[in-house]
Coordinates of C-alpha atoms and ligand atoms in Angstrom, one line a residue:
M53 CA 92.7 47.6 76.4
F54 CA 93.9 47.1 73.1
W55 CA 93.1 47.1 69.6
N56 CA 94.6 44.3 67.9
A57 CA 96.0 42.4 71.4
Q58 CA 97.9 39.9 68.5
M59 CA 99.8 42.8 66.9
E60 CA 100.5 44.7 69.4
C61 CA 101.5 42.1 71.6
L62 CA 103.6 39.6 69.8
A63 CA 106.2 37.8 70.5
P64 CA 109.4 40.0 69.3
D65 CA 110.6 36.4 67.7
E66 CA 107.3 36.4 65.7
M67 CA 107.5 39.8 65.4
I68 CA 110.6 39.6 63.3
R69 CA 109.5 36.5 61.5
L70 CA 106.5 38.3 60.3
Q71 CA 108.4 41.3 59.2
Q72 CA 110.9 39.6 57.3
E73 CA 108.4 37.7 55.2
R74 CA 106.5 40.7 54.6
L75 CA 109.8 42.6 54.1
I76 CA 111.0 39.9 51.3
A77 CA 107.6 40.2 49.6
T78 CA 107.5 43.5 49.4
V79 CA 111.2 43.7 48.0
K80 CA 110.1 41.1 45.0
Y81 CA 106.9 43.4 44.6
A82 CA 108.7 46.5 44.4
Y83 CA 111.2 44.8 42.2
A84 CA 109.1 43.6 40.2
K85 CA 106.3 46.4 39.5
V86 CA 108.2 49.6 40.2
P87 CA 110.9 50.2 36.8
F88 CA 113.2 52.8 39.5
Y89 CA 113.1 50.4 41.9
R90 CA 114.0 47.6 39.7
D91 CA 117.1 50.3 37.8
R92 CA 118.2 51.0 41.3
F93 CA 118.3 47.7 43.1
D94 CA 120.3 46.5 39.7
A95 CA 122.5 49.7 39.9
H96 CA 123.4 48.4 43.4
G97 CA 124.1 45.1 42.3
V98 CA 121.8 43.3 44.4
H99 CA 118.7 41.4 44.0
P100 CA 115.3 40.3 45.6
A101 CA 116.7 37.0 45.9
D102 CA 119.8 37.6 48.0
L103 CA 117.5 38.6 50.6
T104 CA 117.2 36.0 53.4
S105 CA 116.8 37.5 56.9
L106 CA 115.9 41.0 58.5
T107 CA 119.5 42.3 59.0
D108 CA 120.3 41.8 55.2
I109 CA 118.3 45.2 54.8
A110 CA 121.5 46.7 55.2
F111 CA 122.5 45.8 52.1
L112 CA 119.4 47.8 50.3
P113 CA 119.8 51.3 48.6
F114 CA 117.5 54.2 50.5
T115 CA 114.8 56.0 49.1
T116 CA 115.2 59.7 49.8
K117 CA 112.9 62.7 48.8
A118 CA 114.8 63.7 46.0
D119 CA 113.7 60.0 44.7
L120 CA 109.9 60.8 45.4
R121 CA 110.3 64.6 43.6
D122 CA 112.7 63.1 39.9
N123 CA 109.5 60.6 39.8
Y124 CA 106.9 63.2 40.3
P125 CA 103.8 62.1 40.1
Y126 CA 103.2 59.1 39.6
G127 CA 106.2 57.3 38.9
L128 CA 106.7 55.5 41.8
C129 CA 103.5 53.9 41.4
A130 CA 103.3 49.9 41.8
V131 CA 99.8 49.2 40.3
P132 CA 97.5 51.0 37.4
H133 CA 95.9 54.7 37.9
S134 CA 92.4 52.8 37.6
D135 CA 93.4 50.7 41.5
L136 CA 94.0 54.4 43.1
V137 CA 91.3 55.6 45.3
R138 CA 92.8 58.5 47.1
M139 CA 95.5 61.1 46.7
H140 CA 97.3 63.2 50.0
A141 CA 99.9 65.3 49.7
S142 CA 102.8 66.7 52.3
S143 CA 102.1 70.2 53.8
G144 CA 105.3 71.8 51.8
T145 CA 104.7 75.0 51.2
T146 CA 107.9 74.8 48.9
G147 CA 108.0 73.7 44.8
K148 CA 105.7 70.9 44.0
P149 CA 103.9 68.6 46.8
T150 CA 104.7 65.2 47.7
P151 CA 102.0 62.9 47.1
V152 CA 101.3 59.6 48.5
F153 CA 98.1 57.4 47.1
H154 CA 96.4 54.7 48.4
T155 CA 94.4 51.7 46.7
Q156 CA 91.5 50.2 48.3
K157 CA 93.5 48.0 50.7
D158 CA 96.2 50.7 51.5
L159 CA 92.9 52.8 52.5
E160 CA 91.8 50.0 54.6
N161 CA 95.1 49.3 56.7
W162 CA 95.5 53.1 57.0
V163 CA 92.2 53.2 58.8
E164 CA 93.1 50.1 60.5
C165 CA 96.5 52.5 61.7
M166 CA 94.5 55.2 63.1
A167 CA 92.2 52.9 65.2
R168 CA 94.8 51.2 66.8
N169 CA 96.7 54.6 67.5
C170 CA 93.7 56.1 68.4
Y171 CA 92.5 53.3 70.9
T172 CA 96.2 53.0 72.4
A173 CA 96.0 56.7 72.8
G174 CA 92.2 55.7 74.8
V175 CA 90.1 56.9 72.5
R176 CA 86.8 54.8 72.8
K177 CA 83.3 54.2 71.3
A178 CA 81.7 56.5 74.0
D179 CA 84.0 59.5 72.9
V180 CA 83.8 62.7 70.8
C181 CA 86.7 63.2 68.7
Q182 CA 87.3 66.6 67.8
I183 CA 89.4 67.1 64.4
A184 CA 90.9 69.8 64.5
F185 CA 93.8 69.0 62.4
R186 CA 93.2 71.5 59.1
Y187 CA 90.8 69.6 56.5
T188 CA 93.3 69.5 53.2
L189 CA 95.5 67.4 50.9
F190 CA 96.8 67.2 54.9
T191 CA 96.5 63.3 56.0
G192 CA 96.2 64.3 59.5
A193 CA 92.9 65.6 59.9
F194 CA 91.2 62.1 57.3
G195 CA 93.8 59.9 59.2
H196 CA 92.5 60.8 62.4
H197 CA 88.6 61.3 61.4
L198 CA 88.6 57.8 59.6
G199 CA 90.6 55.6 62.9
A200 CA 88.3 57.5 65.6
E201 CA 85.1 56.9 63.4
R202 CA 85.8 53.0 63.2
I203 CA 86.5 52.7 66.6
G204 CA 82.5 54.1 66.5
A205 CA 83.5 57.4 68.3
M206 CA 82.0 60.8 67.2
V207 CA 83.6 62.6 65.0
I208 CA 83.1 66.3 64.4
P209 CA 85.1 67.2 61.7
T210 CA 85.9 71.0 62.6
S211 CA 89.1 71.7 60.9
S212 CA 91.3 74.0 62.2
G213 CA 91.0 77.9 62.6
Q214 CA 87.6 80.0 63.5
T215 CA 89.1 78.8 66.9
E216 CA 85.9 81.0 68.7
R217 CA 83.3 78.4 67.0
Q218 CA 85.5 75.4 67.9
L219 CA 84.9 76.1 71.6
V220 CA 81.6 76.5 71.0
I221 CA 81.5 73.4 70.0
M222 CA 83.9 72.1 71.8
Q223 CA 81.4 73.4 74.9
D224 CA 77.7 72.6 73.7
F225 CA 78.6 69.1 71.9
K226 CA 80.8 68.4 75.2
T227 CA 84.0 66.8 73.2
T228 CA 86.0 64.6 75.1
V229 CA 89.1 64.2 72.0
L230 CA 91.0 66.8 70.8
H231 CA 93.2 66.1 67.4
C232 CA 95.1 68.6 66.6
T233 CA 98.8 70.4 66.2
P234 CA 100.7 71.0 69.0
S235 CA 100.6 74.7 68.3
Y236 CA 97.2 74.4 67.8
A237 CA 96.1 73.7 71.3
I238 CA 97.9 76.3 72.5
T239 CA 96.5 79.1 70.3
M240 CA 93.3 77.3 71.7
A241 CA 93.9 77.6 74.9
E242 CA 94.7 81.2 75.1
K243 CA 91.2 82.0 72.8
M244 CA 89.7 79.7 75.6
A245 CA 91.5 82.3 78.5
E246 CA 90.3 85.1 76.4
M247 CA 86.8 84.2 76.3
G248 CA 86.6 83.3 80.0
I249 CA 85.6 79.6 79.2
D250 CA 87.0 77.4 82.5
K251 CA 88.3 74.5 81.3
R252 CA 86.2 72.4 83.9
T253 CA 83.5 73.1 82.6
L254 CA 84.8 71.8 79.1
A255 CA 84.8 67.5 79.3
L256 CA 87.7 67.4 77.4
R257 CA 89.9 64.9 78.7
L258 CA 92.3 63.8 76.0
G259 CA 94.7 65.5 73.1
I260 CA 96.2 63.4 70.6
H261 CA 99.0 66.3 68.8
G262 CA 101.4 65.4 66.1
A263 CA 102.4 66.7 62.9
E264 CA 105.5 68.7 64.8
P265 CA 107.3 68.3 68.0
M266 CA 105.5 68.9 71.3
S267 CA 108.6 68.9 73.9
E268 CA 107.7 68.0 77.0
E269 CA 106.9 71.6 78.8
L270 CA 104.9 72.7 75.7
R271 CA 103.1 69.1 76.8
R272 CA 103.1 70.0 80.6
E273 CA 101.4 73.7 79.2
I274 CA 98.6 72.0 77.4
E275 CA 97.6 70.2 79.8
E276 CA 97.5 72.5 82.1
K277 CA 95.5 74.7 80.5
L278 CA 92.9 72.2 78.6
G279 CA 92.8 70.1 81.9
I280 CA 93.8 67.1 79.1
T281 CA 96.2 64.2 79.1
A282 CA 98.5 65.2 75.8
L283 CA 99.7 62.4 73.5
R284 CA 102.1 62.5 71.0
D285 CA 101.4 60.7 67.6
Y286 CA 103.7 60.9 64.5
G287 CA 103.5 60.0 60.9
L288 CA 104.8 61.8 57.5
T289 CA 102.9 61.8 54.4
E290 CA 105.4 59.6 51.8
I291 CA 104.7 56.2 54.0
G292 CA 100.7 57.5 54.6
G293 CA 100.8 60.1 57.1
P294 CA 99.7 59.7 60.9
G295 CA 99.1 56.3 62.0
V296 CA 102.9 55.2 61.8
S297 CA 103.0 55.4 65.7
I298 CA 101.6 57.3 68.8
E299 CA 102.0 57.2 72.6
C300 CA 100.1 55.6 74.9
P301 CA 99.3 57.2 78.3
Q302 CA 102.5 56.1 79.8
K303 CA 104.0 58.2 77.7
A304 CA 106.9 56.2 77.4
G305 CA 108.0 56.5 73.9
Y306 CA 105.7 56.4 70.5
H307 CA 104.5 52.6 69.4
V308 CA 105.5 51.7 66.1
N309 CA 103.2 50.3 64.2
E310 CA 105.8 47.6 63.3
D311 CA 103.9 45.0 61.3
Y312 CA 102.7 47.2 59.1
F313 CA 105.7 49.6 58.9
L314 CA 110.0 48.5 59.5
P315 CA 112.2 51.0 61.4
E316 CA 115.6 51.1 61.5
I317 CA 118.1 54.2 62.7
I318 CA 120.9 54.9 60.7
D319 CA 123.9 57.1 61.4
S320 CA 122.8 60.3 58.9
E321 CA 127.0 60.7 58.2
T322 CA 127.6 56.9 57.2
L323 CA 124.4 55.5 56.4
K324 CA 125.1 52.6 58.8
P325 CA 122.5 51.4 60.6
L326 CA 122.4 51.7 64.3
P327 CA 121.6 49.5 67.3
A328 CA 118.8 50.2 69.4
G329 CA 119.2 52.8 72.1
E330 CA 121.8 54.5 69.3
I331 CA 120.1 58.2 68.6
G332 CA 119.7 58.5 64.8
E333 CA 118.1 58.8 60.9
L334 CA 114.5 57.2 61.4
V335 CA 114.1 55.3 58.5
F336 CA 111.3 53.2 57.5
T337 CA 110.1 50.5 55.2
T338 CA 106.4 49.7 54.4
L339 CA 105.5 46.4 54.8
Q340 CA 102.1 46.3 53.1
K341 CA 101.8 48.8 51.2
E342 CA 100.4 48.3 47.5
A343 CA 99.4 51.6 46.0
V344 CA 103.6 52.9 46.7
P345 CA 105.7 50.3 48.5
L346 CA 108.9 52.2 50.1
I347 CA 112.4 51.1 50.7
R348 CA 114.3 52.3 53.4
Y349 CA 112.7 55.7 53.3
R350 CA 114.6 58.0 54.8
T351 CA 112.6 60.7 57.0
R352 CA 115.5 62.8 58.3
D353 CA 113.8 62.6 61.6
I354 CA 115.8 61.9 64.5
T355 CA 115.3 59.5 67.4
A356 CA 116.1 56.3 69.3
L357 CA 114.1 53.1 69.1
T358 CA 113.5 51.2 72.8
R359 CA 113.3 47.2 72.4
G360 CA 110.8 45.8 75.4
K361 CA 107.3 45.5 77.2
C362 CA 106.1 48.8 77.8
G363 CA 104.3 49.4 80.8
C364 CA 100.9 49.3 78.8
G365 CA 101.8 45.5 77.8
R366 CA 102.4 46.2 74.3
T367 CA 105.7 44.8 72.9
L368 CA 105.8 46.9 69.4
I369 CA 109.1 48.7 69.2
R370 CA 109.3 52.8 70.5
H371 CA 110.8 55.4 69.3
G372 CA 111.8 58.2 71.6
P373 CA 110.4 61.7 70.8
I374 CA 111.3 63.3 67.6
M375 CA 114.3 65.9 68.6
G376 CA 115.0 67.2 65.2
R377 CA 115.6 66.6 61.9
S378 CA 119.4 65.6 60.3
D379 CA 118.1 68.6 57.8
D380 CA 117.3 71.5 60.2
L381 CA 120.4 70.9 62.9
L382 CA 121.6 74.1 63.6
I383 CA 125.2 75.3 63.9
I384 CA 126.3 78.4 65.8
G385 CA 129.2 79.6 66.9
G386 CA 130.4 75.3 66.3
V387 CA 127.7 74.4 68.9
N388 CA 125.2 72.1 67.0
F389 CA 121.9 72.2 67.8
F390 CA 118.2 71.6 67.7
P391 CA 115.6 74.1 67.6
S392 CA 113.5 71.5 69.7
Q393 CA 116.2 71.4 72.8
L394 CA 115.8 75.3 72.7
E395 CA 112.5 75.0 73.5
N396 CA 113.0 72.8 76.2
V397 CA 114.8 75.3 78.3
M398 CA 113.1 78.3 77.2
L399 CA 109.6 76.8 78.2
G400 CA 111.4 75.3 81.4
F401 CA 110.8 79.0 82.7
P402 CA 107.1 79.8 84.0
E403 CA 107.2 83.3 83.0
I404 CA 107.8 82.8 79.4
E405 CA 104.6 81.3 76.8
P406 CA 105.1 78.9 74.5
H407 CA 105.6 82.0 71.3
Y408 CA 109.1 82.6 70.0
L409 CA 110.7 82.8 66.6
I410 CA 114.1 82.2 66.2
H411 CA 116.1 84.4 63.7
L412 CA 119.2 83.4 62.5
V413 CA 121.4 86.3 61.2
K414 CA 125.2 87.6 59.9
K415 CA 127.0 89.2 62.0
G416 CA 130.0 89.9 60.3
R417 CA 131.3 86.7 59.2
L418 CA 129.5 84.6 61.9
D419 CA 126.3 83.4 62.7
S420 CA 124.4 84.6 65.7
L421 CA 121.2 83.7 66.7
T422 CA 118.3 86.1 69.0
V423 CA 114.9 84.8 69.8
D424 CA 112.0 87.1 70.2
I425 CA 109.6 85.4 73.0
E426 CA 106.3 86.2 74.6
T427 CA 106.4 86.2 78.7
D428 CA 103.4 85.4 80.4
P429 CA 100.5 88.6 80.2
D430 CA 100.9 89.0 84.1
F431 CA 104.9 89.5 83.8
W432 CA 105.3 91.3 80.9
A433 CA 102.5 93.6 83.0
H434 CA 104.8 94.0 86.0
A435 CA 108.1 93.9 84.0
S436 CA 110.5 96.7 85.0
D437 CA 114.1 96.6 83.9
L438 CA 115.5 95.0 87.1
N439 CA 113.2 91.9 86.7
V440 CA 113.2 91.7 82.4
T441 CA 117.2 92.1 82.9
E442 CA 117.1 89.5 85.7
L443 CA 114.8 86.4 83.4
R444 CA 116.7 87.4 80.0
S445 CA 120.1 86.3 81.9
R446 CA 119.0 83.3 83.8
I447 CA 117.8 82.0 80.5
E448 CA 120.4 82.8 78.3
S449 CA 123.3 81.3 81.1
K450 CA 120.4 78.2 81.3
V451 CA 120.6 78.1 77.7
K452 CA 124.1 78.7 77.7
D453 CA 124.6 76.1 80.5
L454 CA 122.8 73.5 78.5
I455 CA 123.3 73.3 75.0
G456 CA 126.9 75.6 75.2
L457 CA 125.1 78.3 73.3
K458 CA 125.5 81.9 72.9
M459 CA 121.8 83.3 72.0
K460 CA 120.4 86.5 72.5
I461 CA 116.8 87.0 73.8
N462 CA 114.3 89.8 73.3
F463 CA 110.8 89.8 75.4
V464 CA 107.9 90.9 73.2
A465 CA 104.2 92.3 74.4
P466 CA 101.9 88.8 75.0
F467 CA 99.9 87.9 71.7
T468 CA 102.4 89.8 69.7
L469 CA 103.7 86.5 67.3
P470 CA 101.6 85.1 64.8
R471 CA 99.7 82.3 65.8
S472 CA 99.4 79.1 64.7
E473 CA 96.2 77.1 63.3
G474 CA 98.5 74.1 61.6
K475 CA 101.9 73.3 61.8
A476 CA 104.2 76.4 63.6
S477 CA 107.0 77.9 61.7
R478 CA 109.4 79.1 64.3
I479 CA 112.7 79.8 62.5
I480 CA 113.3 82.9 60.2
D481 CA 116.6 82.3 58.8
E482 CA 118.4 86.0 57.9
R483 CA 121.6 84.9 57.0
K484 CA 121.0 85.1 53.4
Ligands
LIG520 O1 103.1 65.3 59.9 C1 101.2 63.2 59.6 C2 100.8 63.7 61.0 C3 99.4 64.2 60.6 C4 101.7 63.2 61.8 C5 99.3 64.4 61.9 C6 101.1 63.4 62.8 C7 99.8 63.9 63.0 P1 103.8 65.6 57.0 O2 103.1 66.9 56.8 O3 104.7 65.1 55.5 O4 102.8 64.5 57.8 O5 104.9 65.8 58.1 C8 106.1 64.9 58.5 O6 106.5 66.1 60.6 O7 108.7 64.3 59.0 C9 108.3 65.3 61.2 O8 109.1 66.0 60.7 C10 107.3 66.0 61.7 N1 106.2 65.3 62.7 C11 104.9 64.5 62.3 N2 104.6 63.9 63.8 C12 105.7 64.9 64.5 C13 106.1 64.8 65.7 C14 102.5 64.6 59.0 N3 105.0 63.7 66.8 C15 106.8 65.5 59.3 N4 106.7 65.0 66.8 C16 107.7 64.7 59.5 C17 107.8 65.8 65.9 C18 106.8 65.3 63.9 N5 107.7 66.0 64.7

């Protein structure tokens, strides 16, 4: 039932003891090996010797994406280049990529984390895992590939794209587990319908979807259209990519591999740590990294932590769904909200397909929001002025009620919005 029962079910006080030991070692290591950390700690008037308990972490300075950029490309490495065996980088489209490096031991730890995660989701030796994340510098495909292979499953590295071919492979080789972004899972489901493939003829039973948000509504849609259980996994390039956390079939939060990554939630304004249960920004400190140890790395992702044993028996701390990012909070007409909240409401309508594009526009001096959204083909085929107006007003008033946001909906014909093979881009900011 567990990949590493000892760590996944460790008593909380023992986990804290282990984390404390590893945190102290990591901080000493970073201070000794990375001049950036020595300077940063000195400037803050803190020294590794001051750290005696886990809660002392609150005295340590944060690391941010800007620090990674300023030290590009190798500035935060704690080991000589000859000890590096792998580089990956973020899929960011602007500026330089954010790299992550692995030593042999880091790579081994990553594979273990990914094997643990895939196993937690339900991957077993007899599975056939189709990796439809893109094989590039991006961490998603390699992480899932290595984890599934470590379990002993058969891996099919299709990468993303060539969707028809993916589906032929899925049919012929009896794929049981699909690994891809949630938006690509939807793209595949649509192609299946187009090709006339009945989900009941597939051997597919499980989807592991990460790298972008998957709302509950989107999850339900993927599960329904592909005939699978869809679980979320989370991670970020800076701390190694996927392998940080994953949902188990209980769907009760993401289990964090906290023996490798120490999570905190902070208030992104005051930067003060928040107690379990409160929503704030997720911060991680790596506890076993050799190549690039990161101390209090600000992910910008918004969620909450939960302690307590899960129904699956694991005691690992959990975080909730990623509700948004502290840097993509939208404020329109004085209403603060995350695009994911809007998605949650819109996809609650059965007439709506999970394809939408948010346009932020300026009307005079005010910001306003229009959403292009596809309806399902059946609704569109029978659309009249009356039922379109009625649906529009139902959605707009639900959004107004639940989020407090005034927006305008523009229905577009099915299959007209761009489809995604990787992370979907769903916001166009036309305010500048
Ligand atoms: O997306 C790593 C990954 C690959 C995770 C495959 C899971 C599966 P980056 O490209 O650096 O790395 O993007 C990291 O993506 O800070 C979140 O904002 C977002 N993200 C990742 N997983 C989720 C998720 C990979 N399950 C950034 N839900 C993170 C919501 C997610 N957002």
